[in-house]
Amino acid sequence: MTALGFLYPGHSAEDDYPRIEVLMGGSVRLHVIHTDIGEDAHRVDALLEMGSPARLGAGVEELRHSGAEAVVWACTSGSFVYGWDGAHDQVRALAQAAGLPASSTSFAFAHAVKEIGASRVAVAATYPDDVAGRFSGFLKASGTEVVQEKASGIITAAEVGTRGRDEVLELARSGDHPDAEAVLLPDTALHTAAYLTELEEELGKPVLTANQVTVWEGLRLAGRRVREPALGTLFLQKPQVVS
């Protein structure tokens, strides 16, 4: 059985992972290892500290005992906040510390957009304006055009984790744009695994969410593919080349 490791900051929407594991039929084991979130704030200085080598490194020893074949830093804001080059440095350091292929949720979004064949996207973010802008900048650096950016101004992951179905659907609707080929919801603190097919039916286009793309990225690193309609368009694609 394939085993994947995820370093997840704090406790907000980590129950998306066992839900996704069940939806994949139990063929892949998803090990979620919690890292110290530090100050729970969608603020640049707090996010830089949350994604620091010391905080990620603290979870690596537990990860080694999980039997994981790959590891993903399951945090979008704590990776894109470093910028395109800095985020590469972050995952290189994680790969070296873990001795495993490594990535982050930010790169998962960049790769997933290419996987579904999209070039223009809309961003429906829980973050404040400045943090949402950094995510859009990261996507642009990956070659993706952001046609609309919606920022909700939520400061803490704890608050994001309380958002339910209706609020998630409204976030996606409010962030959509007619020119967008896909809508991205970039916060791993947001519960979305239960709503993936409903989100796509509501918007009539692919929807990529943080925990969904994070699991897909782990599978990609491990050379595994899982086809599961309940996990959205991303899990129905034929292989495309991503780098």
Short mmCIF file of N, CA and C in Angstrom, two decimals, residues 79-215:
data_model
loop_
_atom_site.label_atom_id
_atom_site.label_comp_id
_atom_site.label_asym_id
_atom_site.label_seq_id
_atom_site.Cartn_x
_atom_site.Cartn_y
_atom_site.Cartn_z
N SER A 79 3.82 28.54 2.32
CA SER A 79 4.79 28.22 1.27
C SER A 79 4.87 29.35 0.24
N PHE A 80 3.73 29.80 -0.31
CA PHE A 80 3.82 30.86 -1.32
C PHE A 80 4.31 32.18 -0.75
N VAL A 81 4.19 32.36 0.58
CA VAL A 81 4.64 33.61 1.19
C VAL A 81 6.14 33.82 0.98
N TYR A 82 6.87 32.75 0.71
CA TYR A 82 8.30 32.85 0.45
C TYR A 82 8.62 33.26 -0.99
N GLY A 83 7.61 33.33 -1.83
CA GLY A 83 7.85 33.63 -3.24
C GLY A 83 8.25 32.38 -4.01
N TRP A 84 8.31 32.49 -5.30
CA TRP A 84 8.57 31.34 -6.17
C TRP A 84 9.91 30.66 -5.85
N ASP A 85 10.97 31.46 -5.76
CA ASP A 85 12.29 30.88 -5.49
C ASP A 85 12.40 30.39 -4.05
N GLY A 86 11.89 31.17 -3.12
CA GLY A 86 11.95 30.78 -1.72
C GLY A 86 11.16 29.52 -1.43
N ALA A 87 10.04 29.34 -2.11
CA ALA A 87 9.23 28.14 -1.93
C ALA A 87 9.97 26.91 -2.46
N HIS A 88 10.74 27.09 -3.54
CA HIS A 88 11.57 25.99 -4.03
C HIS A 88 12.64 25.63 -2.99
N ASP A 89 13.26 26.65 -2.41
CA ASP A 89 14.27 26.39 -1.37
C ASP A 89 13.64 25.64 -0.19
N GLN A 90 12.41 26.01 0.16
CA GLN A 90 11.72 25.38 1.29
C GLN A 90 11.52 23.89 1.05
N VAL A 91 11.04 23.51 -0.13
CA VAL A 91 10.78 22.09 -0.36
C VAL A 91 12.08 21.31 -0.58
N ARG A 92 13.10 21.96 -1.11
CA ARG A 92 14.40 21.29 -1.23
C ARG A 92 14.94 20.94 0.15
N ALA A 93 14.82 21.89 1.08
CA ALA A 93 15.29 21.64 2.44
C ALA A 93 14.46 20.54 3.11
N LEU A 94 13.16 20.52 2.85
CA LEU A 94 12.30 19.48 3.41
C LEU A 94 12.66 18.12 2.84
N ALA A 95 12.91 18.06 1.53
CA ALA A 95 13.29 16.79 0.91
C ALA A 95 14.59 16.27 1.48
N GLN A 96 15.53 17.18 1.70
CA GLN A 96 16.83 16.77 2.25
C GLN A 96 16.67 16.27 3.68
N ALA A 97 15.87 16.96 4.48
CA ALA A 97 15.68 16.56 5.88
C ALA A 97 14.95 15.23 5.98
N ALA A 98 13.96 15.03 5.11
CA ALA A 98 13.14 13.82 5.18
C ALA A 98 13.74 12.65 4.41
N GLY A 99 14.63 12.96 3.47
CA GLY A 99 15.16 11.91 2.61
C GLY A 99 14.10 11.35 1.68
N LEU A 100 13.15 12.20 1.30
CA LEU A 100 12.01 11.78 0.46
C LEU A 100 11.70 12.86 -0.56
N PRO A 101 11.03 12.49 -1.67
CA PRO A 101 10.52 13.53 -2.55
C PRO A 101 9.57 14.43 -1.77
N ALA A 102 9.66 15.74 -2.01
CA ALA A 102 8.86 16.68 -1.22
C ALA A 102 8.29 17.78 -2.10
N SER A 103 7.19 18.35 -1.63
CA SER A 103 6.56 19.47 -2.31
C SER A 103 5.74 20.24 -1.28
N SER A 104 4.94 21.18 -1.76
CA SER A 104 4.07 21.95 -0.88
C SER A 104 2.75 22.20 -1.60
N THR A 105 1.77 22.67 -0.85
CA THR A 105 0.45 22.91 -1.43
C THR A 105 0.51 23.99 -2.51
N SER A 106 1.38 24.97 -2.37
CA SER A 106 1.49 26.00 -3.41
C SER A 106 1.91 25.40 -4.74
N PHE A 107 2.93 24.54 -4.72
CA PHE A 107 3.34 23.88 -5.96
C PHE A 107 2.27 22.89 -6.43
N ALA A 108 1.54 22.31 -5.48
CA ALA A 108 0.45 21.42 -5.87
C ALA A 108 -0.57 22.17 -6.72
N PHE A 109 -0.91 23.39 -6.34
CA PHE A 109 -1.83 24.19 -7.14
C PHE A 109 -1.25 24.47 -8.52
N ALA A 110 0.01 24.87 -8.57
CA ALA A 110 0.64 25.17 -9.87
C ALA A 110 0.62 23.95 -10.78
N HIS A 111 0.93 22.79 -10.23
CA HIS A 111 0.93 21.56 -11.03
C HIS A 111 -0.48 21.12 -11.41
N ALA A 112 -1.42 21.26 -10.47
CA ALA A 112 -2.79 20.82 -10.73
C ALA A 112 -3.46 21.66 -11.82
N VAL A 113 -3.17 22.96 -11.84
CA VAL A 113 -3.71 23.83 -12.90
C VAL A 113 -3.26 23.31 -14.27
N LYS A 114 -2.01 22.95 -14.37
CA LYS A 114 -1.50 22.40 -15.64
C LYS A 114 -2.14 21.04 -15.93
N GLU A 115 -2.33 20.24 -14.90
CA GLU A 115 -2.90 18.90 -15.08
C GLU A 115 -4.28 18.95 -15.71
N ILE A 116 -5.09 19.93 -15.31
CA ILE A 116 -6.45 20.02 -15.87
C ILE A 116 -6.49 20.83 -17.16
N GLY A 117 -5.34 21.32 -17.61
CA GLY A 117 -5.27 22.03 -18.88
C GLY A 117 -5.78 23.46 -18.82
N ALA A 118 -5.79 24.05 -17.65
CA ALA A 118 -6.26 25.43 -17.50
C ALA A 118 -5.10 26.41 -17.64
N SER A 119 -5.39 27.60 -18.12
CA SER A 119 -4.38 28.66 -18.18
C SER A 119 -4.87 29.94 -17.51
N ARG A 120 -6.18 30.08 -17.34
CA ARG A 120 -6.76 31.26 -16.69
C ARG A 120 -7.61 30.80 -15.51
N VAL A 121 -7.34 31.35 -14.33
CA VAL A 121 -8.04 30.91 -13.14
C VAL A 121 -8.55 32.10 -12.34
N ALA A 122 -9.51 31.82 -11.48
CA ALA A 122 -9.98 32.78 -10.48
C ALA A 122 -9.59 32.25 -9.11
N VAL A 123 -9.22 33.15 -8.22
CA VAL A 123 -8.81 32.79 -6.87
C VAL A 123 -9.88 33.26 -5.89
N ALA A 124 -10.42 32.32 -5.12
CA ALA A 124 -11.40 32.63 -4.06
C ALA A 124 -10.72 32.32 -2.74
N ALA A 125 -10.12 33.32 -2.12
CA ALA A 125 -9.26 33.12 -0.96
C ALA A 125 -9.94 33.53 0.34
N THR A 126 -9.61 32.82 1.39
CA THR A 126 -10.06 33.21 2.72
C THR A 126 -9.21 34.34 3.28
N TYR A 127 -8.05 34.59 2.69
CA TYR A 127 -7.03 35.46 3.25
C TYR A 127 -7.37 36.96 3.18
N PRO A 128 -6.60 37.77 3.91
CA PRO A 128 -6.61 39.22 3.68
C PRO A 128 -6.05 39.55 2.29
N ASP A 129 -6.25 40.78 1.85
CA ASP A 129 -5.87 41.19 0.49
C ASP A 129 -4.40 40.96 0.19
N ASP A 130 -3.51 41.36 1.11
CA ASP A 130 -2.09 41.28 0.80
C ASP A 130 -1.61 39.84 0.67
N VAL A 131 -2.17 38.95 1.49
CA VAL A 131 -1.77 37.54 1.42
C VAL A 131 -2.35 36.89 0.16
N ALA A 132 -3.60 37.19 -0.16
CA ALA A 132 -4.20 36.67 -1.40
C ALA A 132 -3.39 37.13 -2.61
N GLY A 133 -2.91 38.37 -2.57
CA GLY A 133 -2.10 38.88 -3.67
C GLY A 133 -0.81 38.12 -3.86
N ARG A 134 -0.24 37.66 -2.77
CA ARG A 134 0.99 36.86 -2.87
C ARG A 134 0.71 35.50 -3.51
N PHE A 135 -0.46 34.92 -3.23
CA PHE A 135 -0.80 33.66 -3.89
C PHE A 135 -0.97 33.88 -5.39
N SER A 136 -1.68 34.95 -5.77
CA SER A 136 -1.84 35.24 -7.20
C SER A 136 -0.49 35.47 -7.86
N GLY A 137 0.42 36.14 -7.15
CA GLY A 137 1.75 36.35 -7.71
C GLY A 137 2.50 35.05 -7.90
N PHE A 138 2.33 34.13 -6.98
CA PHE A 138 2.96 32.81 -7.10
C PHE A 138 2.42 32.08 -8.34
N LEU A 139 1.10 32.12 -8.53
CA LEU A 139 0.51 31.47 -9.70
C LEU A 139 1.02 32.10 -10.99
N LYS A 140 1.12 33.41 -11.00
CA LYS A 140 1.62 34.10 -12.20
C LYS A 140 3.05 33.67 -12.50
N ALA A 141 3.86 33.50 -11.45
CA ALA A 141 5.24 33.03 -11.65
C ALA A 141 5.27 31.63 -12.24
N SER A 142 4.21 30.85 -12.02
CA SER A 142 4.15 29.49 -12.56
C SER A 142 3.63 29.48 -14.00
N GLY A 143 3.22 30.64 -14.51
CA GLY A 143 2.72 30.73 -15.88
C GLY A 143 1.21 30.72 -15.99
N THR A 144 0.51 30.86 -14.86
CA THR A 144 -0.95 30.86 -14.84
C THR A 144 -1.47 32.29 -14.77
N GLU A 145 -2.46 32.61 -15.58
CA GLU A 145 -3.08 33.93 -15.55
C GLU A 145 -4.21 33.94 -14.51
N VAL A 146 -4.19 34.91 -13.63
CA VAL A 146 -5.24 35.07 -12.62
C VAL A 146 -6.18 36.17 -13.11
N VAL A 147 -7.40 35.79 -13.49
CA VAL A 147 -8.33 36.76 -14.06
C VAL A 147 -9.17 37.45 -12.99
N GLN A 148 -9.23 36.87 -11.80
CA GLN A 148 -9.92 37.51 -10.68
C GLN A 148 -9.38 36.96 -9.38
N GLU A 149 -9.27 37.88 -8.40
CA GLU A 149 -8.81 37.50 -7.07
C GLU A 149 -9.81 38.04 -6.04
N LYS A 150 -10.37 37.13 -5.25
CA LYS A 150 -11.32 37.49 -4.21
C LYS A 150 -10.70 37.18 -2.87
N ALA A 151 -10.57 38.20 -2.01
CA ALA A 151 -10.01 38.01 -0.67
C ALA A 151 -11.10 38.22 0.36
N SER A 152 -11.20 37.29 1.32
CA SER A 152 -12.27 37.36 2.31
C SER A 152 -11.85 38.05 3.61
N GLY A 153 -10.55 38.23 3.81
CA GLY A 153 -10.09 38.98 4.97
C GLY A 153 -10.12 38.24 6.28
N ILE A 154 -10.15 36.90 6.26
CA ILE A 154 -10.18 36.13 7.51
C ILE A 154 -8.75 36.02 8.04
N ILE A 155 -8.57 36.34 9.31
CA ILE A 155 -7.23 36.42 9.87
C ILE A 155 -6.69 35.07 10.33
N THR A 156 -7.52 34.23 10.94
CA THR A 156 -6.99 33.01 11.56
C THR A 156 -7.47 31.74 10.86
N ALA A 157 -6.61 30.71 10.90
CA ALA A 157 -6.99 29.40 10.39
C ALA A 157 -8.12 28.80 11.23
N ALA A 158 -8.11 29.08 12.52
CA ALA A 158 -9.17 28.56 13.39
C ALA A 158 -10.54 29.03 12.92
N GLU A 159 -10.66 30.30 12.52
CA GLU A 159 -11.94 30.79 12.02
C GLU A 159 -12.28 30.15 10.69
N VAL A 160 -11.30 30.02 9.81
CA VAL A 160 -11.55 29.38 8.51
C VAL A 160 -12.10 27.97 8.70
N GLY A 161 -11.56 27.24 9.68
CA GLY A 161 -11.97 25.87 9.91
C GLY A 161 -13.41 25.71 10.35
N THR A 162 -14.05 26.79 10.78
CA THR A 162 -15.46 26.72 11.19
C THR A 162 -16.42 26.89 10.02
N ARG A 163 -15.90 27.25 8.84
CA ARG A 163 -16.77 27.49 7.70
C ARG A 163 -17.39 26.18 7.21
N GLY A 164 -18.70 26.19 7.00
CA GLY A 164 -19.41 25.00 6.56
C GLY A 164 -19.77 25.05 5.08
N ARG A 165 -20.59 24.11 4.67
CA ARG A 165 -20.94 23.92 3.26
C ARG A 165 -21.42 25.21 2.59
N ASP A 166 -22.40 25.87 3.17
CA ASP A 166 -22.98 27.05 2.53
C ASP A 166 -21.94 28.14 2.34
N GLU A 167 -21.10 28.33 3.34
CA GLU A 167 -20.07 29.37 3.25
C GLU A 167 -18.99 29.02 2.23
N VAL A 168 -18.67 27.74 2.12
CA VAL A 168 -17.68 27.31 1.12
C VAL A 168 -18.23 27.52 -0.29
N LEU A 169 -19.49 27.14 -0.50
CA LEU A 169 -20.10 27.34 -1.81
C LEU A 169 -20.18 28.82 -2.16
N GLU A 170 -20.53 29.65 -1.20
CA GLU A 170 -20.63 31.09 -1.44
C GLU A 170 -19.26 31.69 -1.75
N LEU A 171 -18.23 31.23 -1.05
CA LEU A 171 -16.87 31.70 -1.33
C LEU A 171 -16.50 31.40 -2.78
N ALA A 172 -16.77 30.18 -3.22
CA ALA A 172 -16.43 29.80 -4.59
C ALA A 172 -17.24 30.61 -5.60
N ARG A 173 -18.52 30.78 -5.35
CA ARG A 173 -19.36 31.56 -6.27
C ARG A 173 -18.87 33.00 -6.38
N SER A 174 -18.56 33.58 -5.24
CA SER A 174 -18.16 34.99 -5.22
C SER A 174 -16.81 35.21 -5.88
N GLY A 175 -15.98 34.16 -5.90
CA GLY A 175 -14.66 34.30 -6.50
C GLY A 175 -14.59 33.93 -7.96
N ASP A 176 -15.65 33.37 -8.50
CA ASP A 176 -15.66 32.92 -9.90
C ASP A 176 -15.66 34.11 -10.85
N HIS A 177 -15.27 33.84 -12.09
CA HIS A 177 -15.26 34.86 -13.14
C HIS A 177 -15.56 34.16 -14.46
N PRO A 178 -16.32 34.79 -15.35
CA PRO A 178 -16.67 34.13 -16.63
C PRO A 178 -15.46 33.69 -17.44
N ASP A 179 -14.34 34.39 -17.33
CA ASP A 179 -13.16 34.04 -18.12
C ASP A 179 -12.29 32.97 -17.46
N ALA A 180 -12.61 32.62 -16.24
CA ALA A 180 -11.79 31.63 -15.52
C ALA A 180 -12.14 30.22 -15.98
N GLU A 181 -11.12 29.44 -16.26
CA GLU A 181 -11.31 28.04 -16.64
C GLU A 181 -11.36 27.12 -15.42
N ALA A 182 -10.98 27.66 -14.27
CA ALA A 182 -11.04 26.91 -13.01
C ALA A 182 -11.06 27.92 -11.88
N VAL A 183 -11.59 27.50 -10.73
CA VAL A 183 -11.61 28.33 -9.54
C VAL A 183 -10.77 27.65 -8.47
N LEU A 184 -9.92 28.43 -7.80
CA LEU A 184 -9.00 27.89 -6.81
C LEU A 184 -9.36 28.42 -5.42
N LEU A 185 -9.49 27.50 -4.45
CA LEU A 185 -9.72 27.83 -3.05
C LEU A 185 -8.47 27.42 -2.28
N PRO A 186 -7.59 28.38 -1.94
CA PRO A 186 -6.23 28.02 -1.56
C PRO A 186 -5.90 27.86 -0.08
N ASP A 187 -6.81 27.52 0.78
CA ASP A 187 -6.50 27.43 2.21
C ASP A 187 -6.71 26.01 2.73
N THR A 188 -5.65 25.38 3.26
CA THR A 188 -5.79 24.02 3.81
C THR A 188 -6.57 24.01 5.12
N ALA A 189 -6.87 25.17 5.69
CA ALA A 189 -7.70 25.24 6.90
C ALA A 189 -9.18 25.19 6.56
N LEU A 190 -9.52 25.21 5.26
CA LEU A 190 -10.91 25.22 4.81
C LEU A 190 -11.37 23.80 4.48
N HIS A 191 -12.47 23.37 5.10
CA HIS A 191 -13.04 22.06 4.77
C HIS A 191 -13.67 22.11 3.38
N THR A 192 -13.20 21.24 2.48
CA THR A 192 -13.76 21.21 1.12
C THR A 192 -13.97 19.80 0.59
N ALA A 193 -13.36 18.79 1.22
CA ALA A 193 -13.38 17.43 0.65
C ALA A 193 -14.80 16.90 0.47
N ALA A 194 -15.72 17.31 1.33
CA ALA A 194 -17.09 16.81 1.25
C ALA A 194 -17.91 17.50 0.17
N TYR A 195 -17.36 18.57 -0.41
CA TYR A 195 -18.17 19.41 -1.30
C TYR A 195 -17.60 19.50 -2.72
N LEU A 196 -16.61 18.69 -3.05
CA LEU A 196 -15.90 18.88 -4.32
C LEU A 196 -16.81 18.74 -5.53
N THR A 197 -17.62 17.70 -5.59
CA THR A 197 -18.50 17.53 -6.76
C THR A 197 -19.57 18.61 -6.77
N GLU A 198 -20.08 18.97 -5.61
CA GLU A 198 -21.10 20.02 -5.55
C GLU A 198 -20.55 21.38 -5.98
N LEU A 199 -19.32 21.67 -5.60
CA LEU A 199 -18.68 22.90 -6.03
C LEU A 199 -18.58 22.97 -7.55
N GLU A 200 -18.15 21.86 -8.17
CA GLU A 200 -17.99 21.86 -9.62
C GLU A 200 -19.34 21.92 -10.34
N GLU A 201 -20.34 21.27 -9.79
CA GLU A 201 -21.68 21.34 -10.38
C GLU A 201 -22.24 22.76 -10.28
N GLU A 202 -22.01 23.40 -9.16
CA GLU A 202 -22.50 24.75 -8.93
C GLU A 202 -21.86 25.75 -9.88
N LEU A 203 -20.55 25.63 -10.11
CA LEU A 203 -19.84 26.59 -10.94
C LEU A 203 -19.74 26.17 -12.41
N GLY A 204 -19.96 24.90 -12.68
CA GLY A 204 -19.89 24.44 -14.07
C GLY A 204 -18.48 24.42 -14.62
N LYS A 205 -17.50 24.25 -13.75
CA LYS A 205 -16.09 24.21 -14.17
C LYS A 205 -15.27 23.54 -13.08
N PRO A 206 -14.04 23.17 -13.37
CA PRO A 206 -13.20 22.55 -12.34
C PRO A 206 -12.96 23.49 -11.16
N VAL A 207 -12.95 22.91 -9.99
CA VAL A 207 -12.61 23.64 -8.77
C VAL A 207 -11.45 22.90 -8.10
N LEU A 208 -10.41 23.64 -7.78
CA LEU A 208 -9.25 23.07 -7.10
C LEU A 208 -9.20 23.63 -5.69
N THR A 209 -9.13 22.73 -4.71
CA THR A 209 -9.08 23.16 -3.31
C THR A 209 -7.81 22.65 -2.66
N ALA A 210 -7.44 23.28 -1.56
CA ALA A 210 -6.10 23.07 -1.01
C ALA A 210 -5.81 21.64 -0.58
N ASN A 211 -6.68 21.05 0.21
CA ASN A 211 -6.40 19.69 0.68
C ASN A 211 -6.52 18.67 -0.46
N GLN A 212 -7.43 18.92 -1.39
CA GLN A 212 -7.56 18.06 -2.57
C GLN A 212 -6.26 18.03 -3.37
N VAL A 213 -5.73 19.22 -3.72
CA VAL A 213 -4.52 19.25 -4.55
C VAL A 213 -3.30 18.76 -3.78
N THR A 214 -3.31 18.93 -2.46
CA THR A 214 -2.19 18.46 -1.64
C THR A 214 -2.08 16.94 -1.70
N VAL A 215 -3.21 16.25 -1.58
CA VAL A 215 -3.19 14.79 -1.68
C VAL A 215 -2.79 14.36 -3.09
#
